[in-house]
Amino acid sequence: MIDYPKLRNWWSQQARTLPTQAGILAVDNELESAYRQYAEWRHFRQLVRLKQNMNVLEVGCGGGRWALLIAPHVKHVTAVDFSDEMIRVARQRQQQAGVANLEFVTASAAEFMSSLHYHIIYFSGVLQYLDDDDCRRAIRNAVSMLAPGGTIIDRSSCATPNREVCNNGAYQAIYRTKEELKSMFQEFGFRLTYHSSSYRPMRLPGRLLVKPRVVNALSWCMRQHPVPTYLLVRIASVLVNWLRPLPQPPSCFHRSHDFSRFELASGS
Ligand SMILES: C[S@@+](CC[C@H](N)C(=O)[O-])C[C@H]1O[C@@H](n2cnc3c(N)ncnc32)[C@H](O)[C@@H]1O
């Protein structure tokens, strides 16, 4: 069982201590988080076609990085998180960015309901923080908020062959397998139409990453000129992985996420 108040405190603490990363875990530095942000966003755009007449719901929005990226491409975004601190950071960023068609709401993923119908419902790294019953509640609620022909995108850590329960003190998570997730959605009439790792972590030579000047310069380039910088870092990472393959994937806390796209089997 997940102890939600304890977990919420943990996330609020993250928002207070790491506001610029608010919600992006498994990253050791600003460069990795900028790289990850761009790589995942690029991938997300291939998964769904955002249109100006769409309503989008994001559940587990953290500091709002996804909602702020999505909003300019759609009609309206509702973004939900159970941590007041995360929502505070997200609203602050919204104000700085001057984005109007975006509403941040403090609510639990299992309980949030709206009378709006959403063309895309995005669980953006949150289902792993719900126990099985609440995960089902969140999916059931999503079904009733989904517009006809709508799509659910999930971004969870489900790269291991077995279910893994993580309990590092206040940090708790249930890392489900792809099959578990798929069958949970199937219970509500969904079929899995896409599944792939959300991004491949950056891997640059360790000697470079200990030099703050190099990391700061690359982070700046990643934010200002994402396309060439991403390609450069990606090619360098492929080379490092090829020259020095990792013996096994990193452990539970530091794992990449997977994108899954679910659509109603009936297509309605
Ligand atoms: C891994 S972070 C992802 C944040 C954001 N989606 C991103 O990718 O940057 C998980 C987020 O889910 C939120 N969260 C965890 N459990 C939740 C729950 N039961 N209801 C609502 N939000 C929850 C946390 O507060 C945190 O902001």
PDB file of C-alpha atoms and ligand atoms in Angstrom:
ATOM      1  CA  MET A   1       0.000   0.000   0.000  1.00  0.00           C
ATOM      2  CA  ILE A   2       1.170   3.487  -0.802  1.00  0.00           C
ATOM      3  CA  ASP A   3       1.217   5.934   2.102  1.00  0.00           C
ATOM      4  CA  TYR A   4      -0.104   8.944   0.145  1.00  0.00           C
ATOM      5  CA  PRO A   5       0.432  11.715   2.727  1.00  0.00           C
ATOM      6  CA  LYS A   6       4.023  10.603   3.167  1.00  0.00           C
ATOM      7  CA  LEU A   7       4.576  10.422  -0.572  1.00  0.00           C
ATOM      8  CA  ARG A   8       2.950  13.822  -1.099  1.00  0.00           C
ATOM      9  CA  ASN A   9       5.355  15.339   1.425  1.00  0.00           C
ATOM     10  CA  TRP A  10       8.245  13.783  -0.427  1.00  0.00           C
ATOM     11  CA  TRP A  11       7.116  15.350  -3.711  1.00  0.00           C
ATOM     12  CA  SER A  12       6.469  18.708  -2.078  1.00  0.00           C
ATOM     13  CA  GLN A  13       9.986  18.592  -0.705  1.00  0.00           C
ATOM     14  CA  GLN A  14      11.262  17.961  -4.246  1.00  0.00           C
ATOM     15  CA  ALA A  15       9.365  21.007  -5.467  1.00  0.00           C
ATOM     16  CA  ARG A  16      10.880  23.141  -2.705  1.00  0.00           C
ATOM     17  CA  THR A  17      14.468  21.961  -3.071  1.00  0.00           C
ATOM     18  CA  LEU A  18      14.655  21.419  -6.851  1.00  0.00           C
ATOM     19  CA  PRO A  19      12.090  23.826  -8.325  1.00  0.00           C
ATOM     20  CA  THR A  20      13.777  23.940 -11.739  1.00  0.00           C
ATOM     21  CA  GLN A  21      13.533  20.178 -12.052  1.00  0.00           C
ATOM     22  CA  ALA A  22      10.243  19.902 -10.149  1.00  0.00           C
ATOM     23  CA  GLY A  23       9.104  16.432 -10.979  1.00  0.00           C
ATOM     24  CA  ILE A  24      11.854  15.283 -13.301  1.00  0.00           C
ATOM     25  CA  LEU A  25      13.543  12.493 -11.438  1.00  0.00           C
ATOM     26  CA  ALA A  26      16.342  10.165 -12.357  1.00  0.00           C
ATOM     27  CA  VAL A  27      18.512  12.984 -13.530  1.00  0.00           C
ATOM     28  CA  ASP A  28      21.828  13.934 -12.016  1.00  0.00           C
ATOM     29  CA  ASN A  29      22.159  17.394 -13.467  1.00  0.00           C
ATOM     30  CA  GLU A  30      20.504  20.258 -15.341  1.00  0.00           C
ATOM     31  CA  LEU A  31      21.953  19.042 -18.621  1.00  0.00           C
ATOM     32  CA  GLU A  32      20.313  15.637 -18.359  1.00  0.00           C
ATOM     33  CA  SER A  33      16.992  17.218 -17.444  1.00  0.00           C
ATOM     34  CA  ALA A  34      17.129  19.636 -20.421  1.00  0.00           C
ATOM     35  CA  TYR A  35      18.160  16.778 -22.707  1.00  0.00           C
ATOM     36  CA  ARG A  36      15.415  14.553 -21.352  1.00  0.00           C
ATOM     37  CA  GLN A  37      12.819  17.279 -21.681  1.00  0.00           C
ATOM     38  CA  TYR A  38      13.575  17.791 -25.348  1.00  0.00           C
ATOM     39  CA  ALA A  39      13.951  14.077 -26.178  1.00  0.00           C
ATOM     40  CA  GLU A  40      10.648  13.140 -24.501  1.00  0.00           C
ATOM     41  CA  TRP A  41       8.772  16.047 -26.038  1.00  0.00           C
ATOM     42  CA  ARG A  42      10.056  15.119 -29.507  1.00  0.00           C
ATOM     43  CA  HIS A  43       8.866  11.556 -28.911  1.00  0.00           C
ATOM     44  CA  PHE A  44       5.479  12.655 -27.493  1.00  0.00           C
ATOM     45  CA  ARG A  45       4.767  14.697 -30.643  1.00  0.00           C
ATOM     46  CA  GLN A  46       5.238  11.535 -32.695  1.00  0.00           C
ATOM     47  CA  LEU A  47       2.730   9.679 -30.514  1.00  0.00           C
ATOM     48  CA  VAL A  48      -0.189  12.086 -30.751  1.00  0.00           C
ATOM     49  CA  ARG A  49      -1.142  14.828 -33.167  1.00  0.00           C
ATOM     50  CA  LEU A  50      -2.021  17.895 -31.115  1.00  0.00           C
ATOM     51  CA  LYS A  51      -4.703  20.109 -32.645  1.00  0.00           C
ATOM     52  CA  GLN A  52      -6.005  23.577 -31.824  1.00  0.00           C
ATOM     53  CA  ASN A  53      -9.522  22.279 -31.055  1.00  0.00           C
ATOM     54  CA  MET A  54      -8.351  19.754 -28.435  1.00  0.00           C
ATOM     55  CA  ASN A  55      -8.734  19.651 -24.657  1.00  0.00           C
ATOM     56  CA  VAL A  56      -5.903  17.879 -22.869  1.00  0.00           C
ATOM     57  CA  LEU A  57      -5.791  16.567 -19.297  1.00  0.00           C
ATOM     58  CA  GLU A  58      -2.414  15.913 -17.685  1.00  0.00           C
ATOM     59  CA  VAL A  59      -2.413  13.903 -14.450  1.00  0.00           C
ATOM     60  CA  GLY A  60       0.660  14.146 -12.204  1.00  0.00           C
ATOM     61  CA  CYS A  61       1.852  17.391 -13.811  1.00  0.00           C
ATOM     62  CA  GLY A  62       4.631  18.216 -11.314  1.00  0.00           C
ATOM     63  CA  GLY A  63       6.179  21.603 -12.060  1.00  0.00           C
ATOM     64  CA  GLY A  64       4.163  21.869 -15.274  1.00  0.00           C
ATOM     65  CA  ARG A  65       6.840  21.245 -17.881  1.00  0.00           C
ATOM     66  CA  TRP A  66       4.534  19.126 -20.051  1.00  0.00           C
ATOM     67  CA  ALA A  67       1.439  21.289 -19.658  1.00  0.00           C
ATOM     68  CA  LEU A  68       3.423  24.381 -20.642  1.00  0.00           C
ATOM     69  CA  LEU A  69       4.788  22.653 -23.725  1.00  0.00           C
ATOM     70  CA  ILE A  70       1.394  21.283 -24.784  1.00  0.00           C
ATOM     71  CA  ALA A  71      -0.761  24.396 -24.167  1.00  0.00           C
ATOM     72  CA  PRO A  72       0.309  26.464 -27.226  1.00  0.00           C
ATOM     73  CA  HIS A  73      -0.739  23.602 -29.529  1.00  0.00           C
ATOM     74  CA  VAL A  74      -4.264  22.973 -28.181  1.00  0.00           C
ATOM     75  CA  LYS A  75      -7.429  24.741 -27.011  1.00  0.00           C
ATOM     76  CA  HIS A  76      -7.212  24.011 -23.287  1.00  0.00           C
ATOM     77  CA  VAL A  77      -5.039  22.080 -20.823  1.00  0.00           C
ATOM     78  CA  THR A  78      -6.076  20.968 -17.335  1.00  0.00           C
ATOM     79  CA  ALA A  79      -3.075  19.818 -15.297  1.00  0.00           C
ATOM     80  CA  VAL A  80      -3.491  18.034 -11.970  1.00  0.00           C
ATOM     81  CA  ASP A  81      -1.105  17.169  -9.141  1.00  0.00           C
ATOM     82  CA  PHE A  82      -1.705  16.228  -5.506  1.00  0.00           C
ATOM     83  CA  SER A  83       1.179  18.359  -4.231  1.00  0.00           C
ATOM     84  CA  ASP A  84       0.343  22.012  -3.474  1.00  0.00           C
ATOM     85  CA  GLU A  85       4.022  22.838  -3.759  1.00  0.00           C
ATOM     86  CA  MET A  86       4.272  21.366  -7.266  1.00  0.00           C
ATOM     87  CA  ILE A  87       1.178  23.317  -8.311  1.00  0.00           C
ATOM     88  CA  ARG A  88       2.691  26.482  -6.839  1.00  0.00           C
ATOM     89  CA  VAL A  89       5.861  26.023  -8.917  1.00  0.00           C
ATOM     90  CA  ALA A  90       3.766  25.222 -11.994  1.00  0.00           C
ATOM     91  CA  ARG A  91       1.601  28.346 -11.605  1.00  0.00           C
ATOM     92  CA  GLN A  92       4.689  30.483 -11.144  1.00  0.00           C
ATOM     93  CA  ARG A  93       6.101  29.135 -14.416  1.00  0.00           C
ATOM     94  CA  GLN A  94       2.762  29.672 -16.127  1.00  0.00           C
ATOM     95  CA  GLN A  95       2.781  33.303 -15.054  1.00  0.00           C
ATOM     96  CA  GLN A  96       6.343  33.771 -16.313  1.00  0.00           C
ATOM     97  CA  ALA A  97       5.434  32.177 -19.639  1.00  0.00           C
ATOM     98  CA  GLY A  98       2.157  34.117 -19.944  1.00  0.00           C
ATOM     99  CA  VAL A  99       0.132  31.060 -20.960  1.00  0.00           C
ATOM    100  CA  ALA A 100      -3.618  31.561 -20.524  1.00  0.00           C
ATOM    101  CA  ASN A 101      -5.310  28.369 -21.771  1.00  0.00           C
ATOM    102  CA  LEU A 102      -3.944  26.283 -18.920  1.00  0.00           C
ATOM    103  CA  GLU A 103      -5.439  25.496 -15.525  1.00  0.00           C
ATOM    104  CA  PHE A 104      -3.458  23.879 -12.704  1.00  0.00           C
ATOM    105  CA  VAL A 105      -5.518  21.995 -10.136  1.00  0.00           C
ATOM    106  CA  THR A 106      -4.508  20.398  -6.826  1.00  0.00           C
ATOM    107  CA  ALA A 107      -6.191  16.983  -6.738  1.00  0.00           C
ATOM    108  CA  SER A 108      -5.410  13.329  -6.352  1.00  0.00           C
ATOM    109  CA  ALA A 109      -5.064  11.268  -9.527  1.00  0.00           C
ATOM    110  CA  ALA A 110      -7.587   8.695  -8.307  1.00  0.00           C
ATOM    111  CA  GLU A 111     -10.228  11.281  -7.444  1.00  0.00           C
ATOM    112  CA  PHE A 112      -9.990  14.022 -10.053  1.00  0.00           C
ATOM    113  CA  MET A 113     -13.123  14.386 -12.182  1.00  0.00           C
ATOM    114  CA  SER A 114     -14.229  17.109 -14.565  1.00  0.00           C
ATOM    115  CA  SER A 115     -17.284  17.827 -16.669  1.00  0.00           C
ATOM    116  CA  LEU A 116     -14.969  18.665 -19.608  1.00  0.00           C
ATOM    117  CA  HIS A 117     -14.261  15.981 -22.186  1.00  0.00           C
ATOM    118  CA  TYR A 118     -10.637  15.521 -23.122  1.00  0.00           C
ATOM    119  CA  HIS A 119      -9.222  14.393 -26.458  1.00  0.00           C
ATOM    120  CA  ILE A 120      -5.968  13.374 -24.782  1.00  0.00           C
ATOM    121  CA  ILE A 121      -5.528  12.229 -21.203  1.00  0.00           C
ATOM    122  CA  TYR A 122      -1.901  12.022 -20.248  1.00  0.00           C
ATOM    123  CA  PHE A 123      -0.717  10.157 -17.141  1.00  0.00           C
ATOM    124  CA  SER A 124       2.690  11.768 -17.113  1.00  0.00           C
ATOM    125  CA  GLY A 125       4.694   9.626 -14.710  1.00  0.00           C
ATOM    126  CA  VAL A 126       2.066   9.117 -12.033  1.00  0.00           C
ATOM    127  CA  LEU A 127       0.413   5.672 -12.252  1.00  0.00           C
ATOM    128  CA  GLN A 128       3.452   4.120 -10.586  1.00  0.00           C
ATOM    129  CA  TYR A 129       2.614   6.164  -7.467  1.00  0.00           C
ATOM    130  CA  LEU A 130      -0.884   4.696  -7.152  1.00  0.00           C
ATOM    131  CA  ASP A 131      -1.727   1.344  -5.665  1.00  0.00           C
ATOM    132  CA  ASP A 132      -3.682  -1.061  -7.869  1.00  0.00           C
ATOM    133  CA  ASP A 133      -7.167  -0.022  -6.722  1.00  0.00           C
ATOM    134  CA  ASP A 134      -6.432   3.668  -7.172  1.00  0.00           C
ATOM    135  CA  CYS A 135      -4.807   3.029 -10.504  1.00  0.00           C
ATOM    136  CA  ARG A 136      -8.064   1.404 -11.645  1.00  0.00           C
ATOM    137  CA  ARG A 137     -10.075   4.329 -10.235  1.00  0.00           C
ATOM    138  CA  ALA A 138      -7.922   6.793 -12.159  1.00  0.00           C
ATOM    139  CA  ILE A 139      -8.424   4.812 -15.393  1.00  0.00           C
ATOM    140  CA  ARG A 140     -12.187   4.465 -14.775  1.00  0.00           C
ATOM    141  CA  ASN A 141     -12.460   8.241 -14.246  1.00  0.00           C
ATOM    142  CA  ALA A 142     -10.405   8.823 -17.371  1.00  0.00           C
ATOM    143  CA  VAL A 143     -12.839   6.717 -19.406  1.00  0.00           C
ATOM    144  CA  SER A 144     -15.724   8.952 -18.382  1.00  0.00           C
ATOM    145  CA  MET A 145     -13.769  12.147 -19.191  1.00  0.00           C
ATOM    146  CA  LEU A 146     -12.454  10.940 -22.555  1.00  0.00           C
ATOM    147  CA  ALA A 147     -13.931  12.582 -25.663  1.00  0.00           C
ATOM    148  CA  PRO A 148     -15.116  10.212 -28.425  1.00  0.00           C
ATOM    149  CA  GLY A 149     -12.094   8.859 -30.294  1.00  0.00           C
ATOM    150  CA  GLY A 150      -9.815  10.136 -27.506  1.00  0.00           C
ATOM    151  CA  THR A 151      -6.426   8.726 -26.575  1.00  0.00           C
ATOM    152  CA  ILE A 152      -4.727   7.953 -23.284  1.00  0.00           C
ATOM    153  CA  ILE A 153      -0.966   8.279 -23.082  1.00  0.00           C
ATOM    154  CA  ASP A 154       0.850   6.844 -20.117  1.00  0.00           C
ATOM    155  CA  ARG A 155       4.421   7.522 -19.175  1.00  0.00           C
ATOM    156  CA  SER A 156       5.456   5.017 -16.503  1.00  0.00           C
ATOM    157  CA  SER A 157       8.551   3.146 -15.503  1.00  0.00           C
ATOM    158  CA  CYS A 158       7.820  -0.389 -16.632  1.00  0.00           C
ATOM    159  CA  ALA A 159      11.087  -1.587 -18.068  1.00  0.00           C
ATOM    160  CA  THR A 160      11.700  -4.525 -15.708  1.00  0.00           C
ATOM    161  CA  PRO A 161      10.431  -8.064 -16.343  1.00  0.00           C
ATOM    162  CA  ASN A 162       8.818  -8.261 -12.866  1.00  0.00           C
ATOM    163  CA  ARG A 163       6.684  -5.942 -10.771  1.00  0.00           C
ATOM    164  CA  GLU A 164       8.908  -4.041  -8.365  1.00  0.00           C
ATOM    165  CA  VAL A 165       7.745  -2.321  -5.191  1.00  0.00           C
ATOM    166  CA  CYS A 166      10.052   0.494  -4.190  1.00  0.00           C
ATOM    167  CA  ASN A 167      10.010   1.793  -0.634  1.00  0.00           C
ATOM    168  CA  ASN A 168      12.936   4.113   0.019  1.00  0.00           C
ATOM    169  CA  GLY A 169      11.507   5.682   3.185  1.00  0.00           C
ATOM    170  CA  ALA A 170       9.153   8.423   2.049  1.00  0.00           C
ATOM    171  CA  TYR A 171       9.599   7.601  -1.650  1.00  0.00           C
ATOM    172  CA  GLN A 172       7.276   4.814  -2.631  1.00  0.00           C
ATOM    173  CA  ALA A 173       6.368   3.433  -6.032  1.00  0.00           C
ATOM    174  CA  ILE A 174       5.003   0.350  -7.716  1.00  0.00           C
ATOM    175  CA  TYR A 175       6.831  -0.292 -10.943  1.00  0.00           C
ATOM    176  CA  ARG A 176       4.455  -2.432 -12.962  1.00  0.00           C
ATOM    177  CA  THR A 177       5.425  -4.452 -15.964  1.00  0.00           C
ATOM    178  CA  LYS A 178       4.218  -3.548 -19.424  1.00  0.00           C
ATOM    179  CA  GLU A 179       1.902  -6.587 -19.336  1.00  0.00           C
ATOM    180  CA  GLU A 180       0.345  -5.553 -15.997  1.00  0.00           C
ATOM    181  CA  LEU A 181      -0.322  -2.067 -17.265  1.00  0.00           C
ATOM    182  CA  LYS A 182      -1.724  -3.379 -20.525  1.00  0.00           C
ATOM    183  CA  SER A 183      -4.125  -5.757 -18.792  1.00  0.00           C
ATOM    184  CA  MET A 184      -5.295  -3.037 -16.366  1.00  0.00           C
ATOM    185  CA  PHE A 185      -6.268  -0.823 -19.304  1.00  0.00           C
ATOM    186  CA  GLN A 186      -7.793  -3.810 -21.087  1.00  0.00           C
ATOM    187  CA  GLU A 187     -10.227  -4.204 -18.164  1.00  0.00           C
ATOM    188  CA  PHE A 188     -11.678  -0.853 -19.255  1.00  0.00           C
ATOM    189  CA  GLY A 189     -11.845  -1.695 -22.952  1.00  0.00           C
ATOM    190  CA  PHE A 190      -8.527  -0.196 -24.081  1.00  0.00           C
ATOM    191  CA  ARG A 191      -5.959  -1.720 -26.383  1.00  0.00           C
ATOM    192  CA  LEU A 192      -2.292  -0.856 -26.376  1.00  0.00           C
ATOM    193  CA  THR A 193      -1.435   0.696 -29.739  1.00  0.00           C
ATOM    194  CA  TYR A 194       2.128   1.835 -29.009  1.00  0.00           C
ATOM    195  CA  HIS A 195       4.820   1.140 -26.427  1.00  0.00           C
ATOM    196  CA  SER A 196       8.419   2.320 -26.316  1.00  0.00           C
ATOM    197  CA  SER A 197      11.007   3.811 -23.991  1.00  0.00           C
ATOM    198  CA  SER A 198      10.254   7.545 -23.538  1.00  0.00           C
ATOM    199  CA  TYR A 199      13.881   8.505 -24.177  1.00  0.00           C
ATOM    200  CA  ARG A 200      17.340   7.047 -24.062  1.00  0.00           C
ATOM    201  CA  PRO A 201      19.357   8.582 -21.220  1.00  0.00           C
ATOM    202  CA  MET A 202      22.287  10.748 -22.095  1.00  0.00           C
ATOM    203  CA  ARG A 203      25.703   9.145 -21.597  1.00  0.00           C
ATOM    204  CA  LEU A 204      28.675  11.400 -22.010  1.00  0.00           C
ATOM    205  CA  PRO A 205      32.249  10.674 -20.876  1.00  0.00           C
ATOM    206  CA  GLY A 206      32.418  11.033 -17.071  1.00  0.00           C
ATOM    207  CA  ARG A 207      35.399  13.400 -17.422  1.00  0.00           C
ATOM    208  CA  LEU A 208      33.165  15.932 -19.160  1.00  0.00           C
ATOM    209  CA  LEU A 209      30.336  15.719 -16.661  1.00  0.00           C
ATOM    210  CA  VAL A 210      32.523  16.666 -13.682  1.00  0.00           C
ATOM    211  CA  LYS A 211      33.355  20.001 -15.328  1.00  0.00           C
ATOM    212  CA  PRO A 212      30.627  22.490 -14.324  1.00  0.00           C
ATOM    213  CA  ARG A 213      31.594  24.832 -17.162  1.00  0.00           C
ATOM    214  CA  VAL A 214      31.042  22.145 -19.788  1.00  0.00           C
ATOM    215  CA  VAL A 215      27.756  21.059 -18.205  1.00  0.00           C
ATOM    216  CA  ASN A 216      26.494  24.652 -17.941  1.00  0.00           C
ATOM    217  CA  ALA A 217      27.474  25.463 -21.527  1.00  0.00           C
ATOM    218  CA  LEU A 218      25.809  22.303 -22.881  1.00  0.00           C
ATOM    219  CA  SER A 219      22.662  22.916 -20.755  1.00  0.00           C
ATOM    220  CA  TRP A 220      22.427  26.425 -22.174  1.00  0.00           C
ATOM    221  CA  CYS A 221      22.851  25.108 -25.747  1.00  0.00           C
ATOM    222  CA  MET A 222      20.265  22.384 -25.054  1.00  0.00           C
ATOM    223  CA  ARG A 223      17.696  25.015 -24.049  1.00  0.00           C
ATOM    224  CA  GLN A 224      18.561  27.627 -26.683  1.00  0.00           C
ATOM    225  CA  HIS A 225      19.344  25.365 -29.661  1.00  0.00           C
ATOM    226  CA  PRO A 226      17.708  22.042 -28.807  1.00  0.00           C
ATOM    227  CA  VAL A 227      17.782  20.388 -32.226  1.00  0.00           C
ATOM    228  CA  PRO A 228      21.537  20.428 -32.988  1.00  0.00           C
ATOM    229  CA  THR A 229      22.530  20.004 -29.322  1.00  0.00           C
ATOM    230  CA  TYR A 230      20.206  17.044 -28.890  1.00  0.00           C
ATOM    231  CA  LEU A 231      21.609  15.380 -32.009  1.00  0.00           C
ATOM    232  CA  LEU A 232      25.182  16.007 -30.887  1.00  0.00           C
ATOM    233  CA  VAL A 233      24.602  14.622 -27.367  1.00  0.00           C
ATOM    234  CA  ARG A 234      22.607  11.689 -28.758  1.00  0.00           C
ATOM    235  CA  ILE A 235      25.400  10.698 -31.164  1.00  0.00           C
ATOM    236  CA  ALA A 236      28.008  11.057 -28.396  1.00  0.00           C
ATOM    237  CA  SER A 237      25.856   8.882 -26.093  1.00  0.00           C
ATOM    238  CA  VAL A 238      25.512   6.157 -28.736  1.00  0.00           C
ATOM    239  CA  LEU A 239      29.289   6.145 -29.143  1.00  0.00           C
ATOM    240  CA  VAL A 240      29.926   5.951 -25.373  1.00  0.00           C
ATOM    241  CA  ASN A 241      27.378   3.138 -25.024  1.00  0.00           C
ATOM    242  CA  TRP A 242      29.036   1.290 -27.873  1.00  0.00           C
ATOM    243  CA  LEU A 243      32.567   1.715 -26.505  1.00  0.00           C
ATOM    244  CA  ARG A 244      31.601   1.051 -22.851  1.00  0.00           C
ATOM    245  CA  PRO A 245      28.347  -0.885 -22.656  1.00  0.00           C
ATOM    246  CA  LEU A 246      26.607  -0.828 -19.260  1.00  0.00           C
ATOM    247  CA  PRO A 247      26.511  -4.283 -17.651  1.00  0.00           C
ATOM    248  CA  GLN A 248      22.826  -3.909 -16.704  1.00  0.00           C
ATOM    249  CA  PRO A 249      20.132  -1.248 -16.632  1.00  0.00           C
ATOM    250  CA  PRO A 250      20.247   1.133 -13.644  1.00  0.00           C
ATOM    251  CA  SER A 251      18.205   0.157 -10.573  1.00  0.00           C
ATOM    252  CA  CYS A 252      14.627   1.117  -9.730  1.00  0.00           C
ATOM    253  CA  PHE A 253      15.051   4.756  -8.716  1.00  0.00           C
ATOM    254  CA  HIS A 254      17.084   5.746 -11.769  1.00  0.00           C
ATOM    255  CA  ARG A 255      15.140   4.199 -14.575  1.00  0.00           C
ATOM    256  CA  SER A 256      13.831   5.585 -17.801  1.00  0.00           C
ATOM    257  CA  HIS A 257      10.119   5.762 -18.496  1.00  0.00           C
ATOM    258  CA  ASP A 258       8.070   4.130 -21.221  1.00  0.00           C
ATOM    259  CA  PHE A 259       5.372   5.704 -23.339  1.00  0.00           C
ATOM    260  CA  SER A 260       2.229   3.621 -23.846  1.00  0.00           C
ATOM    261  CA  ARG A 261      -0.645   4.757 -26.031  1.00  0.00           C
ATOM    262  CA  PHE A 262      -4.076   3.314 -25.253  1.00  0.00           C
ATOM    263  CA  GLU A 263      -7.145   3.610 -27.428  1.00  0.00           C
ATOM    264  CA  LEU A 264     -10.615   2.220 -26.872  1.00  0.00           C
ATOM    265  CA  ALA A 265     -10.866  -1.130 -28.629  1.00  0.00           C
ATOM    266  CA  SER A 266     -14.319  -0.197 -29.955  1.00  0.00           C
ATOM    267  CA  GLY A 267     -12.869   3.082 -31.294  1.00  0.00           C
ATOM    268  CA  SER A 268     -15.821   4.975 -29.751  1.00  0.00           C
TER     269      SER A 268
HETATM  270  C1  LIG B   1       7.725  11.736 -11.646  1.00  0.00           C
HETATM  271  S1  LIG B   1       6.835  13.198 -11.255  1.00  0.00           S
HETATM  272  C2  LIG B   1       6.320  13.669 -12.870  1.00  0.00           C
HETATM  273  C3  LIG B   1       6.085  15.128 -12.989  1.00  0.00           C
HETATM  274  C4  LIG B   1       5.814  15.627 -14.402  1.00  0.00           C
HETATM  275  N1  LIG B   1       4.758  14.886 -15.016  1.00  0.00           N
HETATM  276  C5  LIG B   1       7.081  15.572 -15.229  1.00  0.00           C
HETATM  277  O1  LIG B   1       7.215  14.664 -16.057  1.00  0.00           O
HETATM  278  O2  LIG B   1       7.937  16.424 -15.030  1.00  0.00           O
HETATM  279  C6  LIG B   1       5.350  12.568 -10.511  1.00  0.00           C
HETATM  280  C7  LIG B   1       4.341  13.623 -10.114  1.00  0.00           C
HETATM  281  O3  LIG B   1       3.144  12.947  -9.742  1.00  0.00           O
HETATM  282  C8  LIG B   1       2.600  13.554  -8.596  1.00  0.00           C
HETATM  283  N2  LIG B   1       1.792  12.532  -7.905  1.00  0.00           N
HETATM  284  C9  LIG B   1       2.220  11.404  -7.293  1.00  0.00           C
HETATM  285  N3  LIG B   1       1.189  10.724  -6.789  1.00  0.00           N
HETATM  286  C10 LIG B   1       0.067  11.422  -7.103  1.00  0.00           C
HETATM  287  C11 LIG B   1      -1.328  11.228  -6.854  1.00  0.00           C
HETATM  288  N4  LIG B   1      -1.780  10.180  -6.165  1.00  0.00           N
HETATM  289  N5  LIG B   1      -2.191  12.136  -7.334  1.00  0.00           N
HETATM  290  C12 LIG B   1      -1.755  13.229  -8.034  1.00  0.00           C
HETATM  291  N6  LIG B   1      -0.441  13.476  -8.278  1.00  0.00           N
HETATM  292  C13 LIG B   1       0.458  12.580  -7.819  1.00  0.00           C
HETATM  293  C14 LIG B   1       3.799  14.028  -7.801  1.00  0.00           C
HETATM  294  O4  LIG B   1       3.464  15.083  -6.912  1.00  0.00           O
HETATM  295  C15 LIG B   1       4.762  14.449  -8.913  1.00  0.00           C
HETATM  296  O5  LIG B   1       4.623  15.805  -9.188  1.00  0.00           O
END
